[in-house]
Short mmCIF file of C-alpha atoms and ligand atoms in Angstrom, two decimals:
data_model
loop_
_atom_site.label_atom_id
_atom_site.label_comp_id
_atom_site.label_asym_id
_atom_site.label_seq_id
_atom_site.Cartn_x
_atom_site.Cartn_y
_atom_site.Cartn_z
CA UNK A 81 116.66 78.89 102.53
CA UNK A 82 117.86 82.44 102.13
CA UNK A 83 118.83 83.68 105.20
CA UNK A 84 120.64 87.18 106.43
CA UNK A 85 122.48 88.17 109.35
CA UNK A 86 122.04 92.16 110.80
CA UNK A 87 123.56 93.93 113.71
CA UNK A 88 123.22 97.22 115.35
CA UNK A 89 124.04 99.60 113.01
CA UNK A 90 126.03 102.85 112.57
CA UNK A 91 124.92 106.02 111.28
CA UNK A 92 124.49 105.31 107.30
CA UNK A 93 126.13 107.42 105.05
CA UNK A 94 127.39 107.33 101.62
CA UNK A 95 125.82 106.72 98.21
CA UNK A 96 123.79 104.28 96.77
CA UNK A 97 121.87 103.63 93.61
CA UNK A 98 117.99 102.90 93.13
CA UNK A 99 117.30 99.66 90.97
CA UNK A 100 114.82 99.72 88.04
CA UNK A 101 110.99 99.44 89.48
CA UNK A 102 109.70 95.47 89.35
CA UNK A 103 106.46 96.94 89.33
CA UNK A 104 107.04 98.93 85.83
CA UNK A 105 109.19 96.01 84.53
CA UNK A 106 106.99 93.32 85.01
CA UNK A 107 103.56 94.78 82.73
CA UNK A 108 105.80 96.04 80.60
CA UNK A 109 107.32 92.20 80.35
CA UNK A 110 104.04 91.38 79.89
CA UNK A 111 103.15 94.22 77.10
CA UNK A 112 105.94 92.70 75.15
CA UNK A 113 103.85 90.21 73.99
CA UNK A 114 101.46 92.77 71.90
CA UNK A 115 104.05 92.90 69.14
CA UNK A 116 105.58 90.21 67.09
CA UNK A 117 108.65 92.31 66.71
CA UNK A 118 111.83 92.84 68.84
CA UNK A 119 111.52 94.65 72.16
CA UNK A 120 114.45 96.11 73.75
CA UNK A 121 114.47 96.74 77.36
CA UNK A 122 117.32 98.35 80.10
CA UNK A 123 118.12 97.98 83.15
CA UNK A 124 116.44 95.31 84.02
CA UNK A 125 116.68 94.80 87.30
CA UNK A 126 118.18 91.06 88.97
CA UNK A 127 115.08 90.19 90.99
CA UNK A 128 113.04 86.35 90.85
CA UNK A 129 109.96 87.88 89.60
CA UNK A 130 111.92 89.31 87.13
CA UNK A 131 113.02 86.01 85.88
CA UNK A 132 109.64 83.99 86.26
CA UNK A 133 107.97 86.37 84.17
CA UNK A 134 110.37 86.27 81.50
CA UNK A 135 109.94 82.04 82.46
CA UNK A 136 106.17 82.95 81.53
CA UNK A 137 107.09 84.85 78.40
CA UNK A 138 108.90 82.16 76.97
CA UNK A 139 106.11 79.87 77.95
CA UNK A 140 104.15 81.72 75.72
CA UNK A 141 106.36 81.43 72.73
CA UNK A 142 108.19 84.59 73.28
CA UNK A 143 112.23 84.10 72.56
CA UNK A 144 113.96 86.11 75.46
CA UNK A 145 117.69 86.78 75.63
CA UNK A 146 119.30 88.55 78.24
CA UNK A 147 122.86 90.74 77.92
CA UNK A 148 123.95 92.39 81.07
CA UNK A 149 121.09 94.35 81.96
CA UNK A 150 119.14 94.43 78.88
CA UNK A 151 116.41 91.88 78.01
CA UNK A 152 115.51 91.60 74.42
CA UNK A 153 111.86 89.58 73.91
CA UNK A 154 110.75 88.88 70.91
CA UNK A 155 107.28 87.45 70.36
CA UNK A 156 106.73 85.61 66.81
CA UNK A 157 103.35 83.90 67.92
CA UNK A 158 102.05 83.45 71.36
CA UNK A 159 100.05 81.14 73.26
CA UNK A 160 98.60 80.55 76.17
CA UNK A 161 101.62 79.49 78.52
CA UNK A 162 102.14 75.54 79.79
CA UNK A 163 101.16 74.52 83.07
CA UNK A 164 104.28 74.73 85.04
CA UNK A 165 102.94 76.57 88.47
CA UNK A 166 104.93 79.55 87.81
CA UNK A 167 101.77 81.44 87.84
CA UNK A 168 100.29 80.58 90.57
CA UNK A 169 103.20 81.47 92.35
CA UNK A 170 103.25 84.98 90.94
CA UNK A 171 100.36 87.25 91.48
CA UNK A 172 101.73 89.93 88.59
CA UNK A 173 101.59 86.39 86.03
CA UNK A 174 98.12 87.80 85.36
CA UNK A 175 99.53 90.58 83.57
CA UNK A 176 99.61 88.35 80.26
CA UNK A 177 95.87 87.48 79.81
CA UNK A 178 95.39 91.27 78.35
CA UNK A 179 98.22 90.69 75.89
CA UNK A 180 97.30 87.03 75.32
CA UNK A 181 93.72 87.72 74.26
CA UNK A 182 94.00 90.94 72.39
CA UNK A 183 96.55 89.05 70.42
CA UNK A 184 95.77 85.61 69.85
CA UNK A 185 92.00 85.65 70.97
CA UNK A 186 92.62 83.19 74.25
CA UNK A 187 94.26 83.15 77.40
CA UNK A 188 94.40 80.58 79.92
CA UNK A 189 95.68 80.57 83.09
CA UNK A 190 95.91 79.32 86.34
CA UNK A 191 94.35 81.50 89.15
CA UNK A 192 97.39 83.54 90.69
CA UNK A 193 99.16 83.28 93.49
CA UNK A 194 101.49 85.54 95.15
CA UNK A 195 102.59 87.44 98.92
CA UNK A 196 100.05 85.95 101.21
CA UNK A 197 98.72 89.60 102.51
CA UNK A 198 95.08 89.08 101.28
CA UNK A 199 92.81 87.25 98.52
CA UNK A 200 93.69 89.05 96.17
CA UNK A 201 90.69 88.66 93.57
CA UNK A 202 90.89 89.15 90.04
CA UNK A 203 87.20 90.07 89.37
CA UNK A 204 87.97 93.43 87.98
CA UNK A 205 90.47 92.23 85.71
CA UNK A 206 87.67 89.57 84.63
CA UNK A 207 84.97 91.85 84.32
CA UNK A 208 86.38 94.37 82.44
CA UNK A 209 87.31 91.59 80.10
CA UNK A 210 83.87 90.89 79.91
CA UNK A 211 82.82 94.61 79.17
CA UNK A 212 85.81 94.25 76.44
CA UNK A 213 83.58 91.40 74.75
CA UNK A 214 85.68 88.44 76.06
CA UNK A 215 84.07 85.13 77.06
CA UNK A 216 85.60 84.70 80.51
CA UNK A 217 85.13 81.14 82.25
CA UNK A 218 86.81 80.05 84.92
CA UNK A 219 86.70 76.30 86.00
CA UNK A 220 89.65 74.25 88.26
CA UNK A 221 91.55 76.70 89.20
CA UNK A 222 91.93 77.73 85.72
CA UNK A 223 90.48 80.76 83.46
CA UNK A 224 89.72 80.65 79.86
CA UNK A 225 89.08 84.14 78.15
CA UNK A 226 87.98 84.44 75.13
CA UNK A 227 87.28 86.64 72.04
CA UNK A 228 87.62 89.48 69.93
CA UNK A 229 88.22 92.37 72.02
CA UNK A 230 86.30 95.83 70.74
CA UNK A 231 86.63 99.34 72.76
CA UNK A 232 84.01 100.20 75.65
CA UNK A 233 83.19 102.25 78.52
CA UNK A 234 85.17 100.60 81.52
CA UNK A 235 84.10 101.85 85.72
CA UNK A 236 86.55 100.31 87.54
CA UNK A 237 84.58 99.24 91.45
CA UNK A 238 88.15 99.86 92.87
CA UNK A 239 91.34 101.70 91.19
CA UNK A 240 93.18 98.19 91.06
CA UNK A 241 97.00 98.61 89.51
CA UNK A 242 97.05 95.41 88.11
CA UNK A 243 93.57 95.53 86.29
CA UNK A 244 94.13 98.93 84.91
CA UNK A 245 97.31 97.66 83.23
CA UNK A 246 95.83 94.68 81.99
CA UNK A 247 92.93 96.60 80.47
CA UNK A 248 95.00 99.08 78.78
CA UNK A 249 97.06 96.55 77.24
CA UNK A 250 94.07 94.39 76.11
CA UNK A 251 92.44 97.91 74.74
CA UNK A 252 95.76 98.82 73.15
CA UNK A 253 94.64 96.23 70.18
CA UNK A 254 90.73 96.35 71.02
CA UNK A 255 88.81 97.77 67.77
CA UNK A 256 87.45 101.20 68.53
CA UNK A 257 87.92 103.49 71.68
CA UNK A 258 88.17 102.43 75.74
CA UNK A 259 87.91 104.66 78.27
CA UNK A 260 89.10 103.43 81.90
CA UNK A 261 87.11 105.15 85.05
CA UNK A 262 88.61 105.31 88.31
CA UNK A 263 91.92 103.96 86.32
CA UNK A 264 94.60 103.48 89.10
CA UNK A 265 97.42 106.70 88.99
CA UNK A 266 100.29 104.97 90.37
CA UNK A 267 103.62 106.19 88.06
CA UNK A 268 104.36 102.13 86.82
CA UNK A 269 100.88 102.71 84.92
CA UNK A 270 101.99 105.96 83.36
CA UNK A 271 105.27 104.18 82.61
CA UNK A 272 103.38 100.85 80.97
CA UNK A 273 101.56 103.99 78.88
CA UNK A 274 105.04 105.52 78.02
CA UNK A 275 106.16 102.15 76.96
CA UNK A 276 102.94 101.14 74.90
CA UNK A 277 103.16 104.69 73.26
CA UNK A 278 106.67 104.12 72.03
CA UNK A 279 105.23 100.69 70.06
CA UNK A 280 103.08 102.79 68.74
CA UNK A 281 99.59 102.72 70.82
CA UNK A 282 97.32 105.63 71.20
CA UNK A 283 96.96 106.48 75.33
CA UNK A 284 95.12 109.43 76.72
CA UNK A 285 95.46 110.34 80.33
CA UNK A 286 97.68 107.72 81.74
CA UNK A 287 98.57 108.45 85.25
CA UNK A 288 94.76 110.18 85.70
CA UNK A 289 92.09 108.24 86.48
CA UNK A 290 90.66 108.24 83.13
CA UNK A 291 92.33 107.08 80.37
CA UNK A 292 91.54 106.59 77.27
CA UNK A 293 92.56 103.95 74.39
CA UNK A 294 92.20 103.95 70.97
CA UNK A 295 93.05 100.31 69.59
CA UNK A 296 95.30 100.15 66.72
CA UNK A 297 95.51 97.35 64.31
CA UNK A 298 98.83 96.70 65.36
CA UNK A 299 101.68 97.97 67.77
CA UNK A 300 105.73 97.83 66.53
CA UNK A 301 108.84 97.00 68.40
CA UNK A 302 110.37 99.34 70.75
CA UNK A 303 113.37 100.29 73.34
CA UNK A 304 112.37 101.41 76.26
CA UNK A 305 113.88 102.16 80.53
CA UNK A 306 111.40 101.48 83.03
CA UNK A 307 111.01 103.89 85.85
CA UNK A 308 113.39 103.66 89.08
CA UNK A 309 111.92 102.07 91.98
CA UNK A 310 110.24 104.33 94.60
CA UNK A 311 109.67 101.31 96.89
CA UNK A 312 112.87 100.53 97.06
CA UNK A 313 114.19 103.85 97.27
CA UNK A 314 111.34 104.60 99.78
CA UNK A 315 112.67 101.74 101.99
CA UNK A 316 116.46 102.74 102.20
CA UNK A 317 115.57 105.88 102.89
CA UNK A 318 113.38 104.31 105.98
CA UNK A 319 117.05 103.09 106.65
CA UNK A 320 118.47 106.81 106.51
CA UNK A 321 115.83 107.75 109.08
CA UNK A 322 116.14 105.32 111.75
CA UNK A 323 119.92 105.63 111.94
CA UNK A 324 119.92 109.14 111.64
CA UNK A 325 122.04 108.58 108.41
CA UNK A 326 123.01 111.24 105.82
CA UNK A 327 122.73 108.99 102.60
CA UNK A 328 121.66 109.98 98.61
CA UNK A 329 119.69 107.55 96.77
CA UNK A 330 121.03 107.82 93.79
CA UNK A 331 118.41 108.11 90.44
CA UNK A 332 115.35 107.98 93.24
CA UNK A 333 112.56 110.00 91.82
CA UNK A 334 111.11 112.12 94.22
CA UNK A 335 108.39 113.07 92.24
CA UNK A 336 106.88 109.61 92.27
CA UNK A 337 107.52 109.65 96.55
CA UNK A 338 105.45 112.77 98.00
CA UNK A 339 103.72 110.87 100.54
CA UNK A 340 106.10 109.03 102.15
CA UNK A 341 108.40 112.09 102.19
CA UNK A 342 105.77 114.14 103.47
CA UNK A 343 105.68 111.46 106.06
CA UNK A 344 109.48 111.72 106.77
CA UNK A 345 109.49 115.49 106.90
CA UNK A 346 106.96 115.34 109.36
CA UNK A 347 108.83 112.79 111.33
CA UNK A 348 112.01 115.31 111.41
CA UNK A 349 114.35 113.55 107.97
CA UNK A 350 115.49 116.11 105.94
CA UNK A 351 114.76 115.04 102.56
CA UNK A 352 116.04 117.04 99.52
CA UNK A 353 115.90 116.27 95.96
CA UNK A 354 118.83 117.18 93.99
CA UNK A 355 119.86 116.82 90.58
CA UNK A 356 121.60 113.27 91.14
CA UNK A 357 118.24 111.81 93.33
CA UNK A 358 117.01 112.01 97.28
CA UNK A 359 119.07 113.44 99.69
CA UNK A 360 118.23 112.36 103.83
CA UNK A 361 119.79 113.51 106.50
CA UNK A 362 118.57 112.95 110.36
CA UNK A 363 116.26 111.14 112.41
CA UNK A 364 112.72 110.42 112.14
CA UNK A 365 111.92 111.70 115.72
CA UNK A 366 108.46 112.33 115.63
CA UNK A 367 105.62 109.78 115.46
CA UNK A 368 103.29 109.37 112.19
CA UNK A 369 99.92 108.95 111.19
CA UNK A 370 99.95 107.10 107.81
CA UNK A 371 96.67 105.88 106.05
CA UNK A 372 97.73 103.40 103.03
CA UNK A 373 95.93 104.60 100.22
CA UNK A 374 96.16 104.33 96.04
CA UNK A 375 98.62 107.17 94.54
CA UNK A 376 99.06 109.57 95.26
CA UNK A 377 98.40 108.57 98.41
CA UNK A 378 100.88 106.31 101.14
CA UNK A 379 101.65 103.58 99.63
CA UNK A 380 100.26 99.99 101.35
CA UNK A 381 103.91 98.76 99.82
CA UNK A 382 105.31 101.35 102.60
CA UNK A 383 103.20 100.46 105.23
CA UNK A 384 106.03 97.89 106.99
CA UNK A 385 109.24 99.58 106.86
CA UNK A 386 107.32 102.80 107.96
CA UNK A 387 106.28 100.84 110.99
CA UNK A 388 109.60 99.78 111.39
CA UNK A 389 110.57 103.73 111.68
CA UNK A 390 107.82 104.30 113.62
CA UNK A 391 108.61 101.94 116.37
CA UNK A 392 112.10 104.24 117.26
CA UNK A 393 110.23 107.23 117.50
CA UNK A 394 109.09 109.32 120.66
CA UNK A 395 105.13 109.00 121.27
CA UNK A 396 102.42 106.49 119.29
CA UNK A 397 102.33 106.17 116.12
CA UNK A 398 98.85 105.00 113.92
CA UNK A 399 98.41 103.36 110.85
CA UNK A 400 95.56 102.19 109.12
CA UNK A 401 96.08 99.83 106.20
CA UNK A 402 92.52 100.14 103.41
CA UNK A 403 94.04 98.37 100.65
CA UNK A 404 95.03 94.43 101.84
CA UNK A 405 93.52 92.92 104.70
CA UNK A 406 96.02 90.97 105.67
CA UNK A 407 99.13 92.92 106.10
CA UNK A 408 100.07 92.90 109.10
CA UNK A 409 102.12 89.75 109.45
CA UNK A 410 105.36 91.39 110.51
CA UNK A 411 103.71 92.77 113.30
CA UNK A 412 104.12 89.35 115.36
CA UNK A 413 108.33 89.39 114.18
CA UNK A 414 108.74 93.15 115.15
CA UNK A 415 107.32 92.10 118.86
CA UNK A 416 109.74 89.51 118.88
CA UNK A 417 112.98 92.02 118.30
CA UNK A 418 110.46 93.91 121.29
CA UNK A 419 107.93 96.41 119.64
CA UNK A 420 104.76 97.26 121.09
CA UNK A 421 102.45 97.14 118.61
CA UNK A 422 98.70 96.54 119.00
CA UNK A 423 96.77 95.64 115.44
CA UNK A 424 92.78 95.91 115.88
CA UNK A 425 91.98 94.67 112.47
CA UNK A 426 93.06 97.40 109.59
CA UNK A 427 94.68 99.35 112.34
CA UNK A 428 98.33 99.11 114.06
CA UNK A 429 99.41 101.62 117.03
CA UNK A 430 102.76 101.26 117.29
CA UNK A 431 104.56 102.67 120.83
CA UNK A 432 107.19 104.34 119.69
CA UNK A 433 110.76 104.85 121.77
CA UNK A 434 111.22 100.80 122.90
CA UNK A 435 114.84 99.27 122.90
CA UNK A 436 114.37 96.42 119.93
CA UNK A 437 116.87 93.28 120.61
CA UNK A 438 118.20 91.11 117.97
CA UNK A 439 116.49 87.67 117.78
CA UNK A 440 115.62 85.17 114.74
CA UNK A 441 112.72 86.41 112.75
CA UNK A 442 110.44 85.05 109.91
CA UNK A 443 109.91 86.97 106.55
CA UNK A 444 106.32 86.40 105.62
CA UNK A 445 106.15 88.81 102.63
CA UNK A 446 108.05 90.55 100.64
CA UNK A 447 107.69 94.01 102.17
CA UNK A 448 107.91 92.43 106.17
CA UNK A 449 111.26 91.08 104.44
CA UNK A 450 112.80 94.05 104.24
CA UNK A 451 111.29 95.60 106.77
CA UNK A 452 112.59 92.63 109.40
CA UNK A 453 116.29 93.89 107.68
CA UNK A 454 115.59 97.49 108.81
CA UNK A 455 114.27 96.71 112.24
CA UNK A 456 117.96 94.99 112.91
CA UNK A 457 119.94 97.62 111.95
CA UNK A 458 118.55 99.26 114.93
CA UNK A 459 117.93 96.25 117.20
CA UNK A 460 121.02 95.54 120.33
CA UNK A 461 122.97 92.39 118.83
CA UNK A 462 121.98 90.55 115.93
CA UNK A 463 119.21 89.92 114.46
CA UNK A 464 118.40 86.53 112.13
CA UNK A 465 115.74 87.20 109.16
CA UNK A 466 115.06 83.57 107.75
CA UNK A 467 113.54 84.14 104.15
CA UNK A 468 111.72 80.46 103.49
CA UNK A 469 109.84 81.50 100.46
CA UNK A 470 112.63 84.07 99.07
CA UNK A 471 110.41 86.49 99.04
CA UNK A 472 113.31 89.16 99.61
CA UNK A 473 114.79 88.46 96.45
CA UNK A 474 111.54 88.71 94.77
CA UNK A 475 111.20 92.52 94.89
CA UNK A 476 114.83 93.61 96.25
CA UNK A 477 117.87 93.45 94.25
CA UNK A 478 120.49 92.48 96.70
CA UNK A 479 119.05 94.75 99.73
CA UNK A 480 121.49 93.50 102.08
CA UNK A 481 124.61 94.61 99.93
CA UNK A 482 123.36 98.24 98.77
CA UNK A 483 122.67 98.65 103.07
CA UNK A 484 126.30 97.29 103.60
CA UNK A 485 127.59 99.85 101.09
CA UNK A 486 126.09 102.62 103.31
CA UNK A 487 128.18 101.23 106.15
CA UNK A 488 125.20 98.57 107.82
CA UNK A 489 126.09 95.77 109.65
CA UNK A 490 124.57 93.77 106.98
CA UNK A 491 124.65 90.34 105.08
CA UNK A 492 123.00 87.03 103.22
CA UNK A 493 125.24 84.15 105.35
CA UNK A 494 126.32 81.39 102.57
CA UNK A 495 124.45 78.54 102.47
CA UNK A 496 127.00 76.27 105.08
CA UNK A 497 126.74 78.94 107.48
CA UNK A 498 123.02 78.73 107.41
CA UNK A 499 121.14 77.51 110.24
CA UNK A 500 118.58 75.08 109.27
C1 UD1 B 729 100.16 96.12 92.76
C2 UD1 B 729 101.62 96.02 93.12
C3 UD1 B 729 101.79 95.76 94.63
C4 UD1 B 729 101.03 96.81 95.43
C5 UD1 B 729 99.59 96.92 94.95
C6 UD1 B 729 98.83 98.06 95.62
C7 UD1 B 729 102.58 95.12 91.09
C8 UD1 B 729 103.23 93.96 90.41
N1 UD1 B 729 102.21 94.92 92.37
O1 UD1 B 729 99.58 94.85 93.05
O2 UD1 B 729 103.18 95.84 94.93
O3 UD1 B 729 101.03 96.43 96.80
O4 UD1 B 729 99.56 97.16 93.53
O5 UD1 B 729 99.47 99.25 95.43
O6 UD1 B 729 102.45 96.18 90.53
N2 UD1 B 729 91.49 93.66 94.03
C9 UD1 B 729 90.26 93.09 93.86
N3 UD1 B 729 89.93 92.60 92.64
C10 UD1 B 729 90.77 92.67 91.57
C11 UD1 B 729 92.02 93.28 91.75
C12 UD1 B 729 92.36 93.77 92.98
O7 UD1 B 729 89.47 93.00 94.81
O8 UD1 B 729 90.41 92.21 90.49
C13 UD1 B 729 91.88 94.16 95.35
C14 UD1 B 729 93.06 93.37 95.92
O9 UD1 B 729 92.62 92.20 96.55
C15 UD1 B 729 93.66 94.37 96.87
C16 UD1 B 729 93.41 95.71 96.17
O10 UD1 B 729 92.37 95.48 95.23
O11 UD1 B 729 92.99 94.33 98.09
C17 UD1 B 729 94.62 96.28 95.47
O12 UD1 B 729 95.03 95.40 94.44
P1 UD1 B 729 95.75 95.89 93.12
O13 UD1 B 729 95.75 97.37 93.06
O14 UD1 B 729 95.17 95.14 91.97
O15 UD1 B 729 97.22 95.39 93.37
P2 UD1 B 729 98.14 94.49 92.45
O16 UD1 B 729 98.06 94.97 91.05
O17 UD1 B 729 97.92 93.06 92.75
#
């Protein structure tokens, strides 16, 4: 079991760079399998949902080889994939059914799984399927879709990320035009759009919430670099502000963080954007008031490390999560290091200005992962994060190492040094 050892931390300082986005890499993964030619991605970043959905890809009949950083998939003929769990354990896995049946006609998959923060439905995905002309069925734990997809008018109930990206893929190939209501904006969906457009689909308004897609017969190979990742840029920058650091995030693009720098600024970081990334200097001082919503808004991805900040600030801090309703689980590890933290249902007040003390915590997701690592860099002694389920690696490409680099008290112990 991956485990990691933190103690009270100095100031941060230094430089660090921001790894590719997993949420960008892994529809655009799955868009690789709209084209039976070569795809060439970079940067790839070294993450475990990386590799099961290229695990999925080659399921599917995709050939993947990997060089360094660059992935090359290349899709001859695809097929549903085999049944070897690797969806279920991966909510993004049902990023292929778009690709699958505006290729080859059929997808089916088991119902996915993934971070345990909610139910996480897929009836939006499904239905606007249906509106696409598929056949959708769904029958022990499994869903068949079927059908020749053809362009339609698509309301989305709720501006779901991974529906949106599934339904512009699937419409990418649909005959005729789609347009997508109340599309999700978040910047991975106007990077899928960037990607789809260089294999030669025809996307209007991606990033908006209306886009629309005229199907072509069929889209080419392409080379493409996914978008750096705000989360994890967002998170070491939480890092910056509660040990009053003076760090640059190397490649972090600001533009796609306004929130949660608003959010900083108000909290007393100085954040500035420069031509080499984000820039932080000071303390976040002040408490917050952060409402998770879809972008622009605060990100629900935020929503733990923020509380993390929030909890070494000077007054109460309130946060309402509206997009999973149950994501709160670090809540019972941050009172363990010694936060006061009250949840009544969707909402958290966190007491800011309590001493935290290192203990042996639990990661139950992957956001509370890394938010358990930030809450030790400013608890007294050390503090144990035990990481059953991996979920750190999942999302974070070697978190523990890029917060050592800025001078943290910071590392994964070896597995003979592990306790249980
Ligand atoms: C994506 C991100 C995840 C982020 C989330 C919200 C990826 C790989 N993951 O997840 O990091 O936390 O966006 O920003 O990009 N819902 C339904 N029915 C559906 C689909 C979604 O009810 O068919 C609900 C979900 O249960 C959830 C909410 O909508 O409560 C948001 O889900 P969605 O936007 O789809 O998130 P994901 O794409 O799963």
């Amino acid at each position: 079991m991956p485990q990691y050892q933190i103690g009270l931390s100095p100031k941060l300082s230094g430089e660090v760079g921001v790894s590719t986005a997993k949420n960008a890499v892994l529809p655009i993964l799955a868009a690789a399998l709209l084209t039976q030619e070569e795809v060439l991605l970079h940067q790839m970043p070294k993450l475990t949902d990386v590799d099961n959905m290229l695990s999925i890809l080659r399921s599917c009949g995709a050939e993947v080889k990997q060089e360094g950083r660059d992935a090359v998939i290349h899709a001859r003929w695809i097929a549903s994939p085999d049944e070897n769990g690797l969806e279920r354990a991966m909510r993004a896995s049902v990023l292929i059914l778009g690709p699958l049946v505006a290729r080859a006609g059929e997808c089916s998959l088991s119902m996915p799984g993934g971070c345990a923060i909610g139910q996480r439905p897929i009836d939006l995905h499904l239905k606007g399927m249906q509106r696409l002309g598929a056949k959708v069925e769904t029958q022990g734990g499994m869903v068949h879709v079927t059908g020749e997809l053809r362009g339609a008018n698509i309301y989305l109930d709720f501006p779901s990320v991974g529906a949106t990206e599934n339904l512009v893929m699937a419409a990418s190939l649909a005959r005729g035009v789609t347009r997508i209501e109340n599309a999700a904006k978040e910047p991975e969906i106007a990077d899928l759009c960037g990607f789809l457009t260089a294999m030669g689909a025809r996307i209007a308004g991606a990033g908006t919430a209306n886009i629309i897609v005229e199907g072509v017969e069929r889209l080419h190979g392409a080379e493409y670099t996914p978008i750096p990742d705000r989360i994890e840029a967002g998170t070491l920058a939480c890092a910056a502000a509660l040990t009053e650091g003076s760090v640059l995030l190397e490649g972090a693009r600001t533009d796609h963080m306004r929130a949660l720098l608003f959010k900083l600024t108000e909290s007393g970081v100085i954040c500035q954007e420069d031509a080499r990334g984000l820039r932080l200097r000071g303390k976040a001082r002040h408490p917050m008031e952060a409402r998770t919503l879809s972008y622009p808004g605060f990100p629900t991805d935020m929503q733990a490390p923020f509380m993390v900040v929030a909890t070494q600030t000077h007054g109460l801090s309130v946060f309402l999560e509206t997009i999973f309703e149950n994501r709160f689980m670090h809540v019972v590890e941050l009172k363990r290091l010694g936060a006061r933290i009250r949840v009544e249902g969707q909402l958290a007040l966190i007491e800011g200005g309590r001493p935290l003390n290192g203990a042996h915590v639990t990661a139950t997701d992957l956001r509370a992962a890394a938010a358990l690592m930030l809450a030790g860099l400013v608890s007294q002694g050390q503090t144990l994060v035990s990481d059953p389920a991996g979920h750190l690696m999942r999302g974070y490409e070697r978190l523990e190492e890029k917060l050592a680099r800025l001078g943290a008290d910071a590392v994964k112990l070896p597995q003979a040094a592990r306790t249980n």
